[in-house]
Every structure is written in structure tokens, then in C-alpha cells.
Amino acid sequence: MSPDSVTPSRQGWLFGTPPAYRIATLDRPRLDHRLDEFAARHRIALVTAPSGYGKTVAVASWARSRPEPVAWVTLTPLESTARIVDLMVTRALRQVGESPGASVGVRSLRDLPTPGGAPEERWDSLRTALVGLTEPVILVVDDCDEAAGPARHSLLAALLENGPELLRIVLIGQHEPPLHMAKARVVGHVDTIGVTELAFRPEETAGLARVMGRDLAAEQLAELQAWTCGWPVAVQLGLLNVDGARVIPSSDAGDVQRMLSALVVENVLERMPKHLSAFVLAATTVSGLDSEVARELSGRADSAALLEECVDRGLFLDRYRDDGWTRYRWHPVFAELCRAVLQQRDPELARELHRAAAVALTRRGHPLQATEHAVSAGDEQLAASILRSRWLSAVLETRGLEAARALGEITRRPDADPGLMLAHACTLDVAGDRIGARGRYAEARRAMGDESHEPDEQVAAMRALAELILGDSAELLGSAADVVHEAMRSGSFPDDSTRAAATFVLGWTELRLRRNPRRAADILHDAAAACDRTGQREIAGRARVNLAFAKAFSGDFSAAIALLDTASEGREADRAWANYDGGMEHFTRGFVAFHRQDLDSAEVELRIALANYPDSSYVALVGVYLALVAAARGVPRVIEEAQAGLRRVPETEEHGVPWGNFRALAHASLLAASGRLDEAAATLEGSPPSEHTPILDATSARILERAGRPLSATAALERIRPGAADFIKAHALVTQALMGADTGQADLAHELIEEALDLAVPQAASWAFSGRDERLRSLLRAHAIWGTRHEPFVAQQLAQFDGVHSASLLSPREHEILSYLRTQMTTAEISQALFVSVNTVKTHQRAIYRKLGVSSRREAVRVEQVMHRVAHRDAGPPTETIWGGVHDPSSTSERG
């Protein structure tokens, strides 16, 4: 640098010449604005980042746009004394005052002293000259960490602690220099601009591509941004490398790789102590690590301290906390370049480090990363060993495509391990390649040879686990599940991690087989706990979401929602298992909302699942329940839309689910809602019964009963076993009550309704009492008079019926109050049930009386019944005819 050079700027003067180290220039108004904020609010700015982040270019570009003069100093290792640093700083500042265009406010800088005398004398002269400033001046010190030692005792250090307000100082370096700034920090004079702000954002990467004349697609730009993490020099060199669709240079790339490697060697590795340089080359073998992994790679007991030193130096290393542990992650391009440098310098050492990384990562439960390092070490036997012992964890990790590629590479030979071929088939299936998975599974079975003899327990367990993932028929899945359960009992799995992952797959399968939902829930609960213990958090979270659905399916709606709320905290979207369970959380919420007859919430959740996971197996179940929601609404347009949506539902069994039966039920429900009961009944009677589907049997029985097919309805009800969920049994009991009422067994009907209420009310399961059947409404009204332990719940159901059916002059709230007036609840009890005051209830009660022209509770109920019959003259016989005059509603007592 020539300290006497003067470079004209657009608005002021830049004294000193910043290095012109750049490939392409991009205006960065975001950084200019950030530096403007510094100049307005602070006295000192630290601009720190590793080499290649464009620190100098960014500050120089900003400096040329400033209205005030800027003095620029660039230090080098040759500035080895405080006297030379003083000389450079005072010369650059004096040039500001001596320039021909200098304003009066900065002319005092002409009197800055030349270095000489004792430090105290030089500081006194400098301070006297600076006191005369009446306008701001900016001093930029580039590469300030190059001369950190001498700078510590220079006038620059004194200016940082006690400089005048009008002197703004910008320090540029790879890391913060060891200069005294404690006082300045305490009073808020110091601003810091680091890697996060200097890194290119996606829009800046796109802007640089345009400046360099590179026409990249959005996917290519996103790929380049992800690879470089916005490291400006890597972005620039990557753009120079664009060739067709590829923007990321391979490990054997030419000029780009050499240029970046040279940058790392010359500007990073050779500028640090030899022991630290060797540590970095060893530790960058693994992109993400902790101090123990670093110790195993480098062999240094002080690895924790060396990692912290790398962070302090700004060596492309991020530190973060994870579950109470301190972990580190290298910048991916920097780590890749360091690995390339080591491979060139010492190939054997590079291989040994990869082998050590594979062993360390296997112990920490990262089989895919471990396998990649084993392959990089050229040790396929080690890679196969890792995958054979940890294949199930690999299958279930979020990196499903990487698992498929790794296993495909390991099993490419004709003599490949059949067990790993099974694992490869599973990864293909998880990744969505069902055809490839089936073909690979067949190859593995052939490779296992003659099955006339029994395989050893581990091989049998491995094959059974693969069948749980790959199988479709309930018979095959049931048999494989039994084998896995026995293998877990006998200890056939090689380690705790595999056993925990296998427990999840077993519970996941049992849930779909529906043999015993409560047992499936117990297994999934154990799986979540076991995966937590083995550090397999993704699988643990997935187990809890499946457990929530198991709870919902077994009728514990409250527990299901509570589990979902807990399982969703801090959980990222799980795309690895999306082909199987994508949308399960939203479906479970929709399932619960439907069975509580909150149709709006149910539809919202179901449509979210459909929009976000269009390829998930849950799309079929979403289609079924959207049809059930549409049937409950009874709107022709909505029914037609739902009917079209049933195309998503398969007609054959998959993963043990009888989709044909679900599809038939959804179609029949829509037909029944359209008034085509005979067609609905024919659809159900033509569908073969399936095992372990009580929810289908209960729903079918209600439709068949409405269609006047009591024998078919009874046959469906008889298939519901005693172990079915309470909300399903409640639905079946209400259907039986309707059948009893039709045959004149009023007391039996009321007993069945009360039993159904006992089962449904604890979980607010309104589904059993829903439907557009006037007979059910009349039965509930009569039951409220007959007497029930669940008056608020019955009143709520009647209010919902009235919201759909009533045509009187009453408002929705008045309908709700009138529904409660039909019961024997007092006014105080009604107010508590509705969470309103007694006066509010009485106000609505008076309005009801006025609108109906009555003066008592009994008269109001009687008049409203008459109005309802008139409004629904074609809906069926009047209440008294249905119930044979038992418990005349007009006998309601005047309570409250």
C-alpha cells in the first residue's frame, strides 16, 4: 500500500487505496445501509469474517459513497512495530486535512504529529489535533489482525478507547483483534458486522449471477446457495464453473477447485500455527462434530480448546447448543476444500481419518454419515458392517434418498449381502419407488436361497422387519409382526438402537392391522421411550404422532390431541416417512373433530393434510373422511365434490388397510345423504366384510338401518367386538335404539341411548348422535324427558339438530336455550352449561316466550314442537306416533 495515494470518490475523498481483490462487483445496498447505521449510532465498527467474505470490497464500496472523507490504512505482517502503525494511521488522517478540497471542519488534522518521542507525547499531540474536528471523519483499518501485536501498543489502540466522537473507526479483519475496547463496549460505542450479514443472501446470489452474465434457473441458484451458504468468493467461483445443469464443482473439478483450495491454503491454513493447521485438516474430516469426535480424529486432548480457538478466529466454524451439548459445524465448502488439501498432501492419512470418523459416527447413531466416511476410506467391508447392524435406523432417517444410494452402492455386486438387499428395498419403498422396492425384495429373497431350512434368528427377524415395511396383505403383515414380536422377546436384534427402531415399525404395523388398537398404542409408547433413550429423536417423534392416532382410533380423543400438541413442539416436518405418514397429524386432528362433529375444524385439518402431502397413503383416508364430512353437511355441491375426491382411494388392500371397504362406505354415505338410501344399502351389501374394521361396521349399520334393511344392519353390528372403542360402541348402541324404537320398544330404546351416552360423553363423541335423521332427533327429545344423567350433552345435540332442521323465528342462540329448556335442568344449571349468566338465560327465555306467544316453559316446548312438525310435514310421522304417546313432552315440569 502507498499511504500517500489519494483516490477520488463520488461524494468525498478516500485517502489510501483499498485492495482491488474481486472477481465481480455487486452493489449491496443492504450492507451499505447497515454501515450507514453504524456511522450514525456508533464510534467503532468491527467487520470480521473469514477470507473471501468480501469485507474489504463491501467497506470500500460504502466508503466511496459517504459524504465525509475516509482515511484508509491496510496493515500487513511487515508492519511489525507500533511506530509503523502510528505512522500509517497519522499519515492517512493528515492527508484528509491537507487535501485541497478539505473543509474547515477537518483542517485541524494538518497538525497531526509525525511519529517521534515517547508514546505519551505522541498521544497528547494526536489528541490536541483531533479536538479541533468539527465534522466527522472515517478511519478504516483493513487487515487489522495482521499486526495485532504492535497495534495493541499503538496510537490506534488509544483512539479506540478514547477517540473523539467525530472520528469513526472501522476495523476489518478475519477475527476480532486483541485491542483494548472494553470501555468503548460498555458505553455502546462498538458495532459488529459479521459472517451472517456479509454472506450473500439468495437474492444477492441471483444478482451476482446476472452481473456475471450467468443465466441460471431457480433450482440451480438454490443449489449454489445451499452449497456455499452464501460465502461470496465460493459463490463467485461457483458461477464461473457453471456448465449445463451443474453449478457445484465436483471434488476433481479444475480451476475452481484449485482457486478455492489456494485461497484456503494461503489465506487460512498458512496463517495459523502449525499445530492448529494440522488440527483443522483432521477435524474437517467430519462436517458436524463435538469435542470428543475432534479428539478421536486429531488425537489431541485439547481438542475442545482448539475448537473454541477456531471459533474465535472466525475459521468457518459455527458453535451451537443441542440438548445441552456444545456442537460445531464447519462451513461445507471450507470443510470440503480442507479434505481436498489433505487428500493431496497425505492420501493415507485422509483414509485413516475417514475410517476413524466412520467408527465414531456409528457409535453416535449416525449410520448413513458413518457409511459415507467408510466408503471415502475405501473400506466397503466396514461400510457393509455398519449398514448391516444399523440398517433400520438408516431406513427411518430423514435422509431416505441418501440411504437408498448408499445401500445401492454397497449391494451393486452379484454376491451382495441379501440382508442389505432387503434393507435397500426398504429404503426404495420409503423414498416412494414402490416398483423398484418390490424388484429388489424379490432379488433378496432369491439370494437367500432355498427356504426349506429355517434361517437363523437374526436373518428371520431382518426379513420380517422388511416385510412389515414392504408388505400389503393383512395376512403377510400379521405373520411378520408375530415374528418381529418374538424376535424382540428373544433378543435377536443386535443393539438397542435397532431394537428401538424395530419397536416403532412393529407398533406402526399393528396400528394399521387394527388387530388390537390398545396394544398398538402400548407398543408405540414403548417405541417413543426407547428411541429417546437411544438418541433417535426423529423416530421418537414419529412414534408419538402414530401413538396419537392410535389413541384417537381407540377412542381416547383428549389424550390424542394432548399428544399431538406435545409431539409437535419443536418438531420439523418429517419428509422421510411422508409417503407413509405424511399428514398424519392433521388427519388425526380432523378425525377427532369429525367424531366430535366439529365439521368446520375437521374439514380444515383434512384439507391441510391433502394440500401438503398429496402423495401420502393418508390421502386415501383423507378422501374417505372428506366424504363423511360432506355427507354430514348434506349440501349437494359439496357431496358432488367429495364423490369426485374418492378417486384418491384405492380399491385394493395396501399395507393391510382394506381400502375397497373404506371406499364403498364413503360412497354409500354420500348416496344416503342425497336421499338414495336403496343405492347406498346395495353398495354396502355388495362389499365383502373385512376383519378388524368396527368403525366401518358401525357406520354401515346406521345407513342400512335407515334404508330399512334391519337384517343387514344387525349382521354389521354383530361383527363389532366387545373390545371396540367406546365411540364406536356408542354409535352401534344408538343404531340399536333406533331399531328398538321402530318396533315399539321405547323403554329399551331409552336404555340403549343412556348406555351410549355413558360411553360418548367423556370424550365429547357426538358422532353417535349425528345424522340428518328426524327419528333420532325425536328420540333424543323424548329421552331428555324420559330422564338422563347427561342433560347438557343431550341439549347440545338437540341444539345442533335445530340449527340444521328448525324453521321457526328463533335465533341460533334462542334455539340452543330452548334445547336446554326441554330438559329438566334449572336455569342456573343451564347458565353453567353455556358459560353465561342466569340473567342472560332468563333474557333469552323471555324472548322465546314472546316470539312463540306463550307464558311458560311447558307451553314453549309444546308450541315449538307443533311448529317443527308443520315445517317438516314430509319428514315422517309425528313424535307421539313414533313413541306411542309414552312420556308426553307437554308434561315437562316448570323448574327454574
mmCIF file with all atom_site columns, C-alpha atoms in Angstrom, residues 31-32 110 138 160 185 218 231 247 293 314 325 366 384 395 436 486 522 524 598 666 695 778 822 876:
data_model
loop_
_atom_site.group_PDB
_atom_site.id
_atom_site.type_symbol
_atom_site.label_atom_id
_atom_site.label_alt_id
_atom_site.label_comp_id
_atom_site.label_asym_id
_atom_site.label_entity_id
_atom_site.label_seq_id
_atom_site.pdbx_PDB_ins_code
_atom_site.Cartn_x
_atom_site.Cartn_y
_atom_site.Cartn_z
_atom_site.occupancy
_atom_site.B_iso_or_equiv
_atom_site.pdbx_formal_charge
_atom_site.auth_seq_id
_atom_site.auth_comp_id
_atom_site.auth_asym_id
_atom_site.auth_atom_id
_atom_site.pdbx_PDB_model_num
ATOM 1  C CA . LEU A 1 31  ? -24.674 -3.712  3.600   1.00 0.00 ? 31  LEU A CA 1
ATOM 2  C CA . ASP A 1 32  ? -24.395 -0.020  2.730   1.00 0.00 ? 32  ASP A CA 1
ATOM 3  C CA . ARG A 1 110 ? -2.988  19.008  9.169   1.00 0.00 ? 110 ARG A CA 1
ATOM 4  C CA . ILE A 1 138 ? -13.961 7.900   8.978   1.00 0.00 ? 138 ILE A CA 1
ATOM 5  C CA . LEU A 1 160 ? -10.301 3.047   20.091  1.00 0.00 ? 160 LEU A CA 1
ATOM 6  C CA . ARG A 1 185 ? -18.129 -1.547  24.562  1.00 0.00 ? 185 ARG A CA 1
ATOM 7  C CA . ALA A 1 218 ? -34.084 -21.002 -9.832  1.00 0.00 ? 218 ALA A CA 1
ATOM 8  C CA . TRP A 1 231 ? -19.725 -17.470 1.085   1.00 0.00 ? 231 TRP A CA 1
ATOM 9  C CA . VAL A 1 247 ? -23.294 -25.495 -10.655 1.00 0.00 ? 247 VAL A CA 1
ATOM 10 C CA . VAL A 1 293 ? -15.133 -36.588 17.784  1.00 0.00 ? 293 VAL A CA 1
ATOM 11 C CA . GLY A 1 314 ? -13.580 -16.932 12.582  1.00 0.00 ? 314 GLY A CA 1
ATOM 12 C CA . TRP A 1 325 ? -24.236 -30.386 24.378  1.00 0.00 ? 325 TRP A CA 1
ATOM 13 C CA . HIS A 1 366 ? -25.368 -41.753 12.560  1.00 0.00 ? 366 HIS A CA 1
ATOM 14 C CA . ALA A 1 384 ? -21.384 -53.073 4.863   1.00 0.00 ? 384 ALA A CA 1
ATOM 15 C CA . VAL A 1 395 ? -34.162 -46.601 6.577   1.00 0.00 ? 395 VAL A CA 1
ATOM 16 C CA . GLY A 1 436 ? -38.019 -50.734 -7.518  1.00 0.00 ? 436 GLY A CA 1
ATOM 17 C CA . GLU A 1 486 ? -40.972 -62.937 19.135  1.00 0.00 ? 486 GLU A CA 1
ATOM 18 C CA . ASP A 1 522 ? -48.717 -49.617 24.107  1.00 0.00 ? 522 ASP A CA 1
ATOM 19 C CA . LEU A 1 524 ? -45.782 -47.159 20.151  1.00 0.00 ? 524 LEU A CA 1
ATOM 20 C CA . ASP A 1 598 ? -66.943 -30.103 14.669  1.00 0.00 ? 598 ASP A CA 1
ATOM 21 C CA . ALA A 1 666 ? -67.723 -43.310 1.751   1.00 0.00 ? 666 ALA A CA 1
ATOM 22 C CA . ILE A 1 695 ? -65.738 -48.265 12.533  1.00 0.00 ? 695 ILE A CA 1
ATOM 23 C CA . SER A 1 778 ? -87.312 -37.151 18.160  1.00 0.00 ? 778 SER A CA 1
ATOM 24 C CA . ARG A 1 822 ? -86.697 -29.263 27.015  1.00 0.00 ? 822 ARG A CA 1
ATOM 25 C CA . GLY A 1 876 ? -92.081 -38.695 8.940   1.00 0.00 ? 876 GLY A CA 1
#
